[in-house]
XYZ file of C-alpha atoms in Angstrom:
589
model
C 7.337 4.191 38.572
C 5.992 1.225 36.629
C 2.992 -0.476 38.210
C 2.483 -4.228 38.173
C -0.526 -5.154 36.062
C -2.194 -8.234 34.638
C -1.172 -8.684 30.993
C -4.742 -9.736 30.128
C -5.494 -6.009 30.048
C -3.505 -5.695 26.818
C -5.739 -8.250 25.097
C -9.015 -6.594 26.081
C -8.964 -3.068 24.694
C -12.463 -3.204 23.244
C -15.619 -1.158 22.853
C -18.953 -2.292 21.406
C -21.596 0.123 20.174
C -25.069 -0.506 21.541
C -27.439 -0.329 18.553
C -30.648 1.633 18.854
C -33.686 0.922 16.694
C -34.305 4.676 16.443
C -31.064 5.293 14.548
C -31.782 6.040 10.890
C -29.813 7.448 8.000
C -30.609 10.962 6.673
C -32.092 11.371 3.189
C -29.023 13.117 1.760
C -25.320 13.519 2.452
C -22.673 16.224 2.089
C -24.987 19.221 2.278
C -23.688 20.832 5.489
C -20.337 22.098 6.836
C -18.628 20.263 9.723
C -19.156 21.443 13.290
C -16.879 20.984 16.298
C -18.124 18.632 19.002
C -16.927 20.286 22.188
C -16.338 17.163 24.262
C -14.391 15.454 21.468
C -12.442 18.629 20.737
C -11.362 18.773 24.388
C -10.151 15.172 24.187
C -8.151 16.003 21.070
C -6.490 18.949 22.829
C -5.711 16.775 25.840
C -4.176 13.953 23.796
C -2.126 16.328 21.641
C -0.823 18.023 24.801
C 0.231 14.625 26.116
C 2.000 13.805 22.839
C 3.556 17.278 22.880
C 5.743 16.191 25.802
C 7.719 14.096 23.345
C 9.046 17.114 21.461
C 11.756 17.576 24.059
C 13.255 14.132 23.394
C 15.656 13.199 20.602
C 13.624 11.224 18.049
C 15.998 8.266 17.661
C 16.527 7.873 21.393
C 12.795 8.106 22.090
C 11.975 5.566 19.353
C 14.464 3.087 20.798
C 13.010 3.630 24.267
C 9.388 3.059 23.195
C 10.374 -0.008 21.195
C 11.936 -1.458 24.338
C 8.970 -0.647 26.591
C 6.243 -1.695 24.144
C 4.515 -4.756 25.663
C 3.965 -6.313 22.219
C 7.510 -5.960 20.899
C 8.469 -9.613 21.521
C 5.435 -11.192 19.846
C 6.935 -11.549 16.370
C 10.196 -12.987 17.676
C 8.319 -15.524 19.812
C 6.086 -16.639 16.928
C 8.981 -16.950 14.481
C 10.911 -19.148 16.918
C 8.226 -21.847 16.788
C 6.134 -21.250 13.639
C 6.923 -20.863 9.954
C 4.696 -17.965 8.943
C 4.638 -16.206 5.573
C 4.836 -12.401 5.820
C 5.048 -12.365 9.606
C 4.734 -8.671 10.446
C 3.027 -6.581 13.087
C 0.049 -6.233 10.730
C -0.150 -10.041 10.482
C -0.287 -10.339 14.271
C -2.920 -7.605 14.585
C -5.307 -9.119 12.075
C -4.835 -12.664 13.377
C -5.852 -11.298 16.757
C -8.935 -9.640 15.237
C -9.930 -12.927 13.599
C -9.808 -14.757 16.923
C -11.731 -12.095 18.834
C -14.651 -11.572 16.443
C -16.639 -13.757 13.991
C -15.070 -12.027 10.999
C -15.441 -15.164 8.893
C -19.220 -15.029 8.646
C -21.666 -17.796 9.463
C -22.760 -17.671 5.814
C -19.205 -18.447 4.660
C -18.902 -21.281 7.169
C -22.226 -22.808 6.134
C -21.590 -22.474 2.385
C -17.926 -23.442 2.788
C -17.016 -20.527 0.518
C -15.317 -17.221 1.284
C -14.606 -14.445 -1.192
C -12.605 -11.605 0.345
C -11.303 -8.208 -0.758
C -8.321 -6.546 0.898
C -7.867 -2.781 0.414
C -4.611 -0.865 0.946
C -3.113 -4.289 1.560
C 0.610 -4.211 0.674
C 2.643 -6.154 1.462
C -0.142 -8.695 2.103
C -0.015 -9.506 5.813
C -3.812 -9.549 6.261
C -4.126 -12.034 3.405
C -1.466 -14.248 4.952
C -3.045 -14.046 8.419
C -6.456 -14.985 7.000
C -4.874 -17.914 5.165
C -3.395 -19.261 8.408
C -6.616 -18.678 10.328
C -8.698 -20.548 7.764
C -6.176 -23.388 7.765
C -6.383 -23.641 11.554
C -10.133 -23.106 12.071
C -11.999 -23.710 8.804
C -9.766 -25.807 6.500
C -12.730 -26.948 4.390
C -13.641 -23.418 3.256
C -12.912 -22.671 -0.401
C -11.294 -19.243 -0.315
C -10.810 -16.766 -3.154
C -9.333 -13.348 -2.588
C -8.644 -10.104 -4.405
C -6.638 -7.116 -3.250
C -5.919 -3.494 -4.068
C -3.011 -1.331 -3.009
C -0.732 1.381 -4.337
C 1.110 -0.286 -7.212
C 4.768 -0.828 -6.231
C 5.669 -1.049 -9.929
C 4.203 2.342 -10.885
C 7.166 4.699 -10.929
C 5.057 7.769 -10.132
C 3.895 6.530 -6.718
C 5.669 8.285 -3.866
C 7.617 6.122 -1.430
C 6.211 8.304 1.364
C 2.766 6.826 0.691
C 3.616 3.353 -0.548
C 4.991 0.166 0.984
C 7.513 -1.099 -1.547
C 7.435 -4.769 -0.607
C 6.221 -6.990 -3.437
C 7.025 -10.437 -2.005
C 3.400 -11.537 -2.229
C 2.316 -9.282 -5.093
C 4.855 -10.600 -7.593
C 3.751 -14.188 -6.971
C 0.001 -13.521 -7.022
C -0.243 -10.644 -9.514
C -3.561 -11.754 -11.134
C -5.273 -11.292 -7.751
C -4.349 -7.599 -7.523
C -6.437 -4.756 -8.937
C -4.524 -1.543 -9.680
C -7.249 0.192 -11.678
C -7.231 1.542 -15.236
C -4.457 4.040 -14.452
C -2.299 1.271 -12.872
C -1.494 3.420 -9.829
C -3.660 1.407 -7.455
C -4.794 4.645 -5.803
C -8.249 3.974 -4.354
C -8.794 7.709 -3.854
C -9.660 8.190 -7.535
C -13.159 7.420 -8.786
C -12.095 5.339 -11.793
C -9.987 3.048 -9.606
C -12.822 2.727 -7.081
C -15.184 1.742 -9.895
C -12.653 -0.743 -11.260
C -12.272 -2.481 -7.892
C -16.049 -2.669 -7.455
C -16.518 -4.090 -10.961
C -13.850 -6.757 -10.419
C -15.514 -8.202 -7.307
C -18.422 -10.579 -6.926
C -19.894 -12.358 -3.926
C -17.578 -10.667 -1.430
C -18.276 -11.597 2.203
C -15.266 -9.976 3.861
C -13.503 -6.672 3.215
C -10.447 -5.455 5.100
C -8.996 -1.947 4.842
C -5.619 -1.228 6.425
C -4.832 2.101 4.783
C -3.032 5.096 6.214
C -1.175 8.179 5.030
C 2.043 9.823 6.154
C 1.106 12.406 8.794
C 4.574 12.909 10.277
C 4.547 16.539 9.193
C 1.343 17.284 11.113
C 0.734 14.457 13.616
C -1.792 16.432 15.650
C -4.178 16.406 12.675
C -3.728 12.750 11.688
C -7.463 12.075 11.774
C -8.242 14.872 9.311
C -5.416 13.953 6.933
C -6.427 10.301 6.652
C -10.208 10.823 6.595
C -10.634 10.916 2.806
C -8.817 7.594 2.447
C -11.082 6.097 5.125
C -14.099 7.426 3.241
C -12.873 5.753 0.032
C -12.278 2.456 1.811
C -15.734 2.536 3.405
C -17.583 3.353 0.179
C -15.737 0.610 -1.690
C -16.549 -1.910 1.032
C -20.232 -0.952 1.139
C -20.573 -1.439 -2.615
C -18.894 -4.846 -2.886
C -20.048 -6.563 0.323
C -22.848 -9.096 0.181
C -25.660 -9.190 2.732
C -24.396 -10.547 6.088
C -20.808 -9.787 5.056
C -18.212 -8.286 7.410
C -15.820 -5.328 7.207
C -12.642 -4.502 9.157
C -11.370 -0.910 8.943
C -8.251 0.591 10.478
C -9.094 3.905 12.125
C -7.339 6.309 14.448
C -8.942 8.821 16.800
C -12.649 9.731 16.644
C -12.540 13.404 17.563
C -13.799 14.992 14.336
C -17.329 15.465 13.035
C -16.298 13.688 9.814
C -15.360 10.513 11.690
C -18.530 10.610 13.793
C -20.586 10.703 10.576
C -18.625 7.825 9.063
C -19.117 5.731 12.193
C -22.843 6.539 12.206
C -23.113 5.300 8.618
C -21.428 2.021 9.577
C -23.592 1.570 12.670
C -26.753 2.037 10.621
C -25.676 -0.494 7.976
C -24.190 -3.262 10.147
C -25.940 -5.126 12.942
C -22.857 -4.992 15.145
C -19.940 -2.517 15.255
C -16.971 -2.982 17.579
C -13.754 -1.027 18.121
C -10.687 -3.049 19.026
C -7.044 -2.250 19.692
C -5.116 -5.503 19.278
C -2.431 -6.326 21.805
C -0.013 -6.478 18.860
C -0.724 -2.798 18.093
C 1.714 -0.389 19.733
C 0.120 0.946 22.900
C 1.394 4.483 22.362
C -0.353 5.136 19.033
C -3.978 5.897 18.153
C -4.532 2.937 15.852
C -7.713 0.895 16.345
C -9.702 -1.515 14.183
C -13.415 -1.068 13.572
C -15.002 -4.502 13.172
C -18.365 -4.286 11.391
C -20.441 -7.475 11.443
C -23.528 -8.649 9.539
C -24.054 -6.150 6.704
C -27.626 -5.149 5.928
C -26.788 -4.578 2.257
C -26.258 -1.547 0.027
C -29.813 -1.856 -1.272
C -31.062 -0.688 2.132
C -29.514 2.740 1.458
C -32.067 5.066 -0.221
C -31.195 5.913 -3.828
C -30.844 9.671 -3.237
C -28.517 9.066 -0.312
C -26.472 6.607 -2.386
C -25.894 9.270 -5.029
C -24.932 12.014 -2.587
C -22.654 9.693 -0.605
C -20.455 9.533 -3.717
C -20.013 13.314 -3.995
C -16.513 13.455 -2.419
C -15.245 11.018 -5.052
C -16.289 13.493 -7.713
C -14.970 16.733 -6.240
C -12.300 15.569 -3.819
C -12.425 16.320 -0.131
C -14.814 19.266 -0.386
C -15.969 21.464 2.473
C -19.019 19.462 3.550
C -19.476 16.721 6.119
C -21.391 13.500 5.452
C -24.225 14.168 7.932
C -25.111 17.255 10.001
C -24.967 16.747 13.757
C -28.709 17.240 14.163
C -29.235 14.193 11.918
C -27.029 11.990 14.106
C -28.621 10.522 17.213
C -27.520 12.154 20.479
C -27.332 8.678 21.971
C -24.878 7.684 19.254
C -22.700 10.770 19.800
C -22.525 9.926 23.515
C -21.367 6.419 22.644
C -18.669 7.845 20.362
C -17.562 10.064 23.245
C -17.337 7.046 25.552
C -15.388 5.095 22.946
C -12.989 7.944 22.136
C -12.349 8.629 25.825
C -11.647 4.969 26.574
C -8.980 4.557 23.897
C -7.540 8.025 24.515
C -7.020 7.210 28.200
C -5.267 3.939 27.384
C -2.964 5.729 24.944
C -2.301 8.671 27.237
C -1.497 6.417 30.202
C 1.043 4.523 28.139
C 2.703 7.702 26.844
C 2.953 9.141 30.363
C 4.408 5.867 31.610
C 7.023 5.959 28.860
C 7.923 9.545 29.755
C 8.306 8.555 33.389
C 10.582 5.628 32.523
C 12.727 7.480 29.971
C 16.433 6.852 30.630
C 15.660 4.913 33.791
C 18.485 2.764 35.142
C 16.385 1.098 37.817
C 17.094 -2.594 37.285
C 13.805 -3.628 38.911
C 11.876 -1.540 36.398
C 13.899 -2.832 33.449
C 13.401 -6.409 34.605
C 9.682 -5.779 34.977
C 9.472 -4.489 31.393
C 11.275 -7.544 30.032
C 9.069 -9.911 32.030
C 5.932 -8.170 30.809
C 6.985 -8.455 27.161
C 7.725 -12.147 27.659
C 4.337 -12.683 29.331
C 2.473 -10.834 26.579
C 4.253 -12.768 23.809
C 3.639 -16.073 25.551
C 0.023 -15.143 26.162
C -0.435 -14.281 22.486
C 0.844 -17.665 21.296
C -1.265 -19.556 23.844
C -4.467 -17.604 23.211
C -4.425 -17.717 19.433
C -2.903 -21.160 18.776
C -0.984 -20.343 15.606
C -0.250 -23.494 13.555
C 3.462 -24.268 13.365
C 3.178 -24.537 9.617
C 0.676 -25.050 6.831
C 0.776 -27.587 4.034
C 2.443 -26.602 0.784
C -0.849 -26.399 -1.078
C -2.062 -23.616 1.223
C 1.074 -21.494 1.013
C 0.684 -18.172 -0.740
C 4.328 -17.967 -1.834
C 5.168 -21.475 -2.986
C 8.738 -22.054 -4.101
C 7.542 -23.048 -7.548
C 5.965 -19.657 -8.174
C 7.439 -17.471 -10.872
C 10.130 -14.994 -9.940
C 11.445 -11.995 -11.781
C 15.176 -12.365 -11.197
C 17.011 -15.508 -12.290
C 20.657 -14.998 -11.492
C 21.826 -18.154 -13.281
C 20.039 -17.427 -16.548
C 22.430 -16.563 -19.396
C 21.953 -13.298 -21.251
C 19.724 -13.818 -24.273
C 18.200 -10.666 -25.687
C 15.832 -11.877 -28.373
C 13.050 -9.819 -29.909
C 10.256 -9.989 -27.332
C 6.523 -9.967 -27.823
C 5.129 -6.512 -27.191
C 2.975 -6.249 -24.063
C 1.831 -2.641 -24.148
C 0.238 -1.410 -20.923
C -1.199 2.058 -20.478
C -2.017 3.977 -17.321
C -1.628 7.346 -15.634
C 1.233 9.336 -17.147
C 4.284 9.554 -14.883
C 5.434 13.123 -14.306
C 8.183 12.435 -11.758
C 9.952 9.134 -11.068
C 9.847 8.491 -7.319
C 11.050 4.903 -7.340
C 12.515 2.450 -9.805
C 13.185 -1.260 -9.992
C 16.273 -0.518 -12.058
C 18.270 1.763 -9.783
C 18.277 4.785 -7.519
C 16.444 7.871 -8.743
C 18.615 10.755 -7.489
C 20.903 12.038 -10.290
C 24.631 12.223 -9.657
C 26.439 15.494 -10.187
C 28.255 15.364 -13.500
C 27.524 15.733 -17.178
C 27.515 14.161 -20.612
C 31.001 15.497 -21.355
C 32.536 13.491 -18.515
C 30.760 10.320 -19.631
C 31.785 10.848 -23.254
C 35.396 11.352 -22.236
C 35.328 8.043 -20.361
C 33.986 6.018 -23.301
C 35.399 7.893 -26.312
C 38.179 5.392 -26.956
C 35.640 2.543 -27.183
C 33.436 4.166 -29.822
C 33.530 3.324 -33.552
C 34.349 5.950 -36.149
C 30.687 6.369 -37.075
C 27.804 6.137 -34.649
C 24.441 7.661 -33.774
C 24.003 8.941 -30.238
C 21.279 9.757 -27.751
C 22.510 11.762 -24.771
C 21.125 13.343 -21.654
C 21.507 16.735 -23.316
C 18.781 15.754 -25.806
C 16.136 16.227 -23.116
C 15.018 19.192 -21.060
C 15.317 18.573 -17.302
C 12.106 20.591 -16.869
C 9.979 18.233 -18.972
C 7.712 15.695 -17.250
C 8.909 12.100 -17.455
C 6.197 11.072 -19.920
C 7.238 13.828 -22.355
C 10.876 12.744 -22.144
C 9.875 9.125 -22.843
C 8.056 9.979 -26.068
C 11.063 11.954 -27.237
C 13.351 9.049 -26.350
C 11.275 6.633 -28.438
C 11.326 9.050 -31.371
C 15.113 9.441 -31.178
C 15.675 5.678 -30.974
C 13.494 5.175 -34.039
C 15.446 7.829 -35.978
C 18.754 6.230 -35.004
C 17.613 2.950 -36.548
C 17.246 4.664 -39.918
C 21.014 5.115 -39.902
C 23.193 2.120 -40.746
C 25.667 2.700 -37.925
C 26.108 1.645 -34.322
C 24.194 3.441 -31.573
C 25.426 4.802 -28.253
C 23.220 6.019 -25.406
C 24.834 7.908 -22.554
C 23.756 10.203 -19.749
C 20.118 9.054 -19.949
C 18.843 7.416 -16.747
C 16.779 4.354 -17.682
C 14.534 4.152 -14.622
C 11.075 3.258 -15.923
C 9.679 0.054 -17.360
C 8.968 1.943 -20.578
C 12.527 3.176 -21.136
C 14.110 -0.148 -20.192
C 11.626 -1.959 -22.442
C 12.537 0.265 -25.397
C 16.232 -0.427 -24.774
C 15.516 -4.169 -24.551
C 13.774 -4.107 -27.941
C 16.649 -2.071 -29.365
C 19.245 -4.496 -27.966
C 17.516 -7.429 -29.658
C 18.444 -5.905 -33.010
C 22.205 -5.967 -32.353
C 24.753 -8.737 -31.909
C 26.392 -6.857 -29.063
C 25.408 -4.360 -26.447
C 27.954 -3.236 -23.878
C 27.261 -1.135 -20.790
C 29.871 1.117 -19.202
C 29.828 1.923 -15.503
C 30.221 5.598 -16.307
C 26.666 5.575 -17.714
C 26.795 4.545 -21.368
C 25.521 1.708 -23.585
C 26.965 0.813 -26.993
C 24.871 -1.213 -29.462
C 26.959 -2.662 -32.304
C 26.778 -5.192 -35.184
C 23.235 -4.954 -36.490
C 21.215 -8.107 -36.969
C 18.968 -8.933 -39.914
C 15.961 -8.438 -37.635
C 16.409 -4.667 -37.555
C 13.336 -4.090 -39.762
C 11.214 -6.020 -37.283
C 12.606 -3.797 -34.522
C 11.509 -0.745 -36.487
C 8.065 -2.315 -36.808
C 7.841 -2.707 -33.035
C 8.645 0.949 -32.479
C 6.164 1.994 -35.170
C 3.474 -0.070 -33.414
C 4.244 1.682 -30.120
C 4.009 5.044 -31.889
C 0.593 4.080 -33.265
C -0.613 3.312 -29.742
C 0.667 6.717 -28.659
C -1.360 8.344 -31.425
C -4.552 6.619 -30.270
C -4.288 7.433 -26.552
C -7.225 9.283 -25.041
C -7.301 10.483 -21.451
C -10.868 11.357 -20.504
C -10.498 10.501 -16.800
C -6.750 10.953 -16.310
C -3.654 11.775 -18.412
C -2.799 8.508 -20.190
C 0.622 7.263 -21.235
C 2.314 3.990 -22.159
C 3.873 2.527 -19.013
C 5.216 -0.783 -20.301
C 6.103 -2.271 -23.698
C 7.904 -5.472 -22.643
C 6.742 -7.714 -19.820
C 8.464 -6.655 -16.610
C 9.432 -10.231 -15.855
C 11.590 -10.322 -18.985
C 13.297 -7.032 -18.131
C 14.351 -8.292 -14.702
C 16.092 -11.448 -15.873
C 19.738 -12.358 -15.857
C 22.531 -10.310 -17.337
C 20.334 -7.740 -19.063
C 18.851 -6.663 -15.731
C 22.321 -6.565 -14.167
C 23.657 -4.536 -17.087
C 20.891 -1.923 -16.872
C 21.279 -1.690 -13.100
C 25.030 -1.153 -13.415
C 24.481 1.433 -16.150
C 22.100 3.388 -13.919
C 24.573 3.278 -11.028
C 26.834 5.485 -13.097
C 24.107 8.117 -13.343
C 22.093 7.927 -10.118
C 22.739 7.430 -6.438
């Protein structure tokens, strides 16, 4: 049964690499295939066998059980009861803990009273918020500027399986975010990597909190997420200034690829530490690699710099960064010690959870509750979180612009075109204007529902005008063309059965609506535009301008398309936004 233990143990899951002056980087990278490291492979088998015990438990019941037993599960509740914290999440707590345990804000930044930071894979922004609070509490005189990159929550082609769709901070600080030339925000593409690097200057801190969905193959999590870790590391190494610091979320260290990546970091930073925050769930493999005092990218030989970038050019490839015979045996032994230490902590916690599953022993249950209370109390005492910060330091001030203004009356005037291009969307995975799964039905049913409301003469655009097999970007060009043709008629226009789920489509409809005295949406999935205004020629001019942009698009690095024609903030205001959302409800669920 559960053993009594000092809660200080949960705050001290740490390992520090012992640097060796004999460690040196090879001349080239990615010239050799990966090799298994027997000792690390055995650890991987052992940990996966331990996790394999969980297959016999119902997922929901097991998740509820581990949430209850997790020593850190009361930290957020305890903080929120006494402190007003923006974006208080588990990630916030983990990074705040890292900041207190290591000198992540460098001596250079403290002495110059300036800190420029870059935050990779950052949505929703908890690391930024935690750093803001830490600076307020410890270094309030530091002038701080930050930039961030993450998968763009507004790009309709980003899968929800990979993306955190929480834009509370992003929508209020949009100029600080770099989504790359294709507007996806995907750091795994070379052009987005180059864009992030070009947008940064004087960076002294980089954080990288990225991960990928490995639920389909959890035993190979390390392999699945390695390429993202590579991209985060290479971006950090290129933007960091000398003596800068880097914090990277990692998982297990069983694979040759990870050993090579860790060797690179140990050769380029004076100090490298591995830390599992108390606020991180004890049963998972998550750790944070804290790299201190960067030697600088100029210390990397030119040939090695070029070959280090090879995976960005050809994807994951079949080669490993460094062959094992180029990595110090002493370093490999230290990786083994580190991997074993964190594996044992994780395995012990999993076995303890298995032992306690469905227990009704009141002494054990009481012990769990007391431990959680002690850990939460210890967290607040150790890290001295300020109860609040002054309004000037808040990231999400109440005066910041918002996209939805419920009280604003409907006023669809001809907007200024704000044409944005990026990677063409093939499939819509998420939308700010409704659900994306089509309802079962058809244009005939919609037409029957609205027929009595239609004028004698009208032009129509229906769902049947488009092939369901066409990519989204092809459909959107056809939609624009049909709208433009409808304007050449002198009659009213009806659109039905066409899901308006992207910024482009909704923007086109907004421009169209500005040319009519009335536009009415029907819950069955139809919009009627009636009583043309005198501005209709200007509307035609807008659509012709969009068509000209289409004609000039060139996609050398990625397939390019128009993603936005009217500022998104305008599209999400008042009654127009409500009307489009209600229209889409009739078509999607």
